[in-house]
Amino acid sequence: MPEENPVVENFAIVVDWSDAAGVPITHVNQFVAQPGPPTLEGGPDGIYLLLGSIPPPLIPRDTEGQRRAIETLKATGLKVDIHGRFHMSRARLEELIQVLQTTADTYDAAVERMAQDRSETEEG
């Protein structure tokens, strides 16, 4: 008689990210992250993340043009171009935070190595 609840061992699966090469790279400089609406249990329904960008506003060089542009900005604000809306669990948010922190650490280490190399070149 077959076992009703067989034990499944953990195993690794290779994931294929090759389609990323066909997706355009989009600059983002605006971010919103917020908990979802409450569920019947009372906790939030995951995390909602929005990514977008605001291009720098065109400010003319002449004084009067600058004044008008700034007044318009004060009155209307700047519209964010939304590039993506995402929903994830709290656990996936933690994974994203770890990936971003690792990436930031790698970036900072590369910049530090570059600065050290320049310093050694200038001294030598």
CSV table of C-alpha atoms in Angstrom, one decimal:
chain,number,residue,atom,x,y,z
A,1,MET,CA,0.0,0.0,0.0
A,2,PRO,CA,1.5,3.4,-1.0
A,3,GLU,CA,2.4,5.8,1.7
A,4,GLU,CA,-0.2,8.6,2.2
A,5,ASN,CA,2.2,11.4,3.0
A,6,PRO,CA,5.6,10.7,1.5
A,7,VAL,CA,8.5,12.8,2.7
A,8,VAL,CA,9.9,15.0,0.0
A,9,GLU,CA,13.6,15.8,0.3
A,10,ASN,CA,14.8,19.3,-0.4
A,11,PHE,CA,16.6,19.7,-3.6
A,12,ALA,CA,18.1,22.5,-5.8
A,13,ILE,CA,16.4,23.6,-9.0
A,14,VAL,CA,18.2,25.7,-11.6
A,15,VAL,CA,16.2,28.8,-12.5
A,16,ASP,CA,16.6,30.4,-16.0
A,17,TRP,CA,16.9,34.2,-16.1
A,18,SER,CA,17.9,34.3,-19.8
A,19,ASP,CA,14.7,36.2,-20.8
A,20,ALA,CA,16.1,39.2,-18.8
A,21,ALA,CA,18.3,40.0,-21.8
A,22,GLY,CA,15.2,40.8,-23.9
A,23,VAL,CA,13.6,43.1,-21.4
A,24,PRO,CA,14.6,46.8,-21.6
A,25,ILE,CA,16.4,48.4,-18.6
A,26,THR,CA,14.3,51.1,-17.1
A,27,HIS,CA,15.7,53.8,-14.8
A,28,VAL,CA,13.8,54.2,-11.5
A,29,ASN,CA,14.3,56.9,-8.9
A,30,GLN,CA,10.9,56.8,-7.0
A,31,PHE,CA,9.7,54.0,-4.7
A,32,VAL,CA,6.6,53.2,-2.7
A,33,ALA,CA,6.3,50.2,-0.4
A,34,GLN,CA,3.4,49.6,1.8
A,35,PRO,CA,1.6,46.8,3.6
A,36,GLY,CA,-1.5,45.4,1.9
A,37,PRO,CA,-5.0,45.8,3.2
A,38,PRO,CA,-5.9,43.7,6.3
A,39,THR,CA,-7.0,40.1,5.8
A,40,LEU,CA,-9.8,38.4,7.8
A,41,GLU,CA,-7.1,37.4,10.3
A,42,GLY,CA,-6.2,41.1,10.8
A,43,GLY,CA,-2.7,41.0,9.3
A,44,PRO,CA,-1.7,42.8,6.1
A,45,ASP,CA,-2.1,41.0,2.8
A,46,GLY,CA,1.6,41.1,1.9
A,47,ILE,CA,3.6,44.0,0.7
A,48,TYR,CA,2.9,46.2,-2.3
A,49,LEU,CA,5.9,47.8,-4.1
A,50,LEU,CA,5.7,50.4,-6.8
A,51,LEU,CA,8.7,51.6,-8.9
A,52,GLY,CA,8.8,54.7,-11.0
A,53,SER,CA,10.7,57.7,-12.1
A,54,ILE,CA,10.5,61.4,-12.3
A,55,PRO,CA,12.7,63.1,-14.9
A,56,PRO,CA,14.3,66.4,-13.8
A,57,PRO,CA,12.0,69.3,-14.6
A,58,LEU,CA,13.1,71.7,-17.3
A,59,ILE,CA,14.1,75.0,-15.7
A,60,PRO,CA,14.9,77.8,-18.1
A,61,ARG,CA,18.1,79.8,-17.6
A,62,ASP,CA,16.4,83.2,-17.6
A,63,THR,CA,15.1,84.5,-14.3
A,64,GLU,CA,11.5,85.0,-15.4
A,65,GLY,CA,11.4,81.5,-16.9
A,66,GLN,CA,12.8,80.1,-13.7
A,67,ARG,CA,10.2,81.9,-11.6
A,68,ARG,CA,7.3,80.6,-13.8
A,69,ALA,CA,8.6,77.1,-13.9
A,70,ILE,CA,9.0,77.0,-10.1
A,71,GLU,CA,5.5,78.4,-9.6
A,72,THR,CA,4.1,75.7,-11.9
A,73,LEU,CA,6.0,73.0,-10.0
A,74,LYS,CA,4.7,74.3,-6.7
A,75,ALA,CA,1.1,74.3,-8.0
A,76,THR,CA,1.1,71.0,-9.9
A,77,GLY,CA,4.0,68.9,-8.5
A,78,LEU,CA,5.7,66.3,-10.6
A,79,LYS,CA,4.0,63.2,-12.0
A,80,VAL,CA,5.7,59.8,-11.4
A,81,ASP,CA,6.0,57.6,-14.4
A,82,ILE,CA,5.1,54.1,-13.0
A,83,HIS,CA,7.3,51.3,-14.4
A,84,GLY,CA,6.1,48.4,-12.2
A,85,ARG,CA,3.7,47.4,-9.5
A,86,PHE,CA,4.6,44.3,-7.5
A,87,HIS,CA,3.0,42.3,-4.6
A,88,MET,CA,5.0,39.9,-2.4
A,89,SER,CA,4.9,38.1,0.9
A,90,ARG,CA,6.7,39.5,4.0
A,91,ALA,CA,9.2,36.6,3.6
A,92,ARG,CA,9.9,37.6,0.0
A,93,LEU,CA,10.4,41.2,1.1
A,94,GLU,CA,13.1,40.0,3.5
A,95,GLU,CA,14.8,38.1,0.6
A,96,LEU,CA,14.6,41.3,-1.5
A,97,ILE,CA,16.2,43.3,1.3
A,98,GLN,CA,19.0,40.8,1.6
A,99,VAL,CA,19.6,40.8,-2.2
A,100,LEU,CA,19.7,44.6,-2.3
A,101,GLN,CA,22.0,44.8,0.8
A,102,THR,CA,24.4,42.3,-0.8
A,103,THR,CA,24.4,44.3,-4.1
A,104,ALA,CA,25.0,47.6,-2.2
A,105,ASP,CA,27.9,46.0,-0.3
A,106,THR,CA,29.4,44.6,-3.6
A,107,TYR,CA,29.0,48.0,-5.3
A,108,ASP,CA,30.6,49.9,-2.3
A,109,ALA,CA,33.6,47.4,-2.3
A,110,ALA,CA,34.1,47.9,-6.0
A,111,VAL,CA,34.2,51.7,-5.6
A,112,GLU,CA,36.6,51.4,-2.7
A,113,ARG,CA,38.9,49.2,-4.7
A,114,MET,CA,38.8,51.7,-7.6
A,115,ALA,CA,39.7,54.6,-5.2
A,116,GLN,CA,42.5,52.6,-3.7
A,117,ASP,CA,43.9,51.7,-7.1
A,118,ARG,CA,43.8,55.4,-8.1
A,119,SER,CA,45.5,56.4,-4.9
A,120,GLU,CA,48.3,53.9,-5.4
A,121,THR,CA,48.7,55.0,-9.1
A,122,GLU,CA,49.0,58.6,-8.1
A,123,GLU,CA,51.5,57.8,-5.3
A,124,GLY,CA,53.6,55.5,-7.4
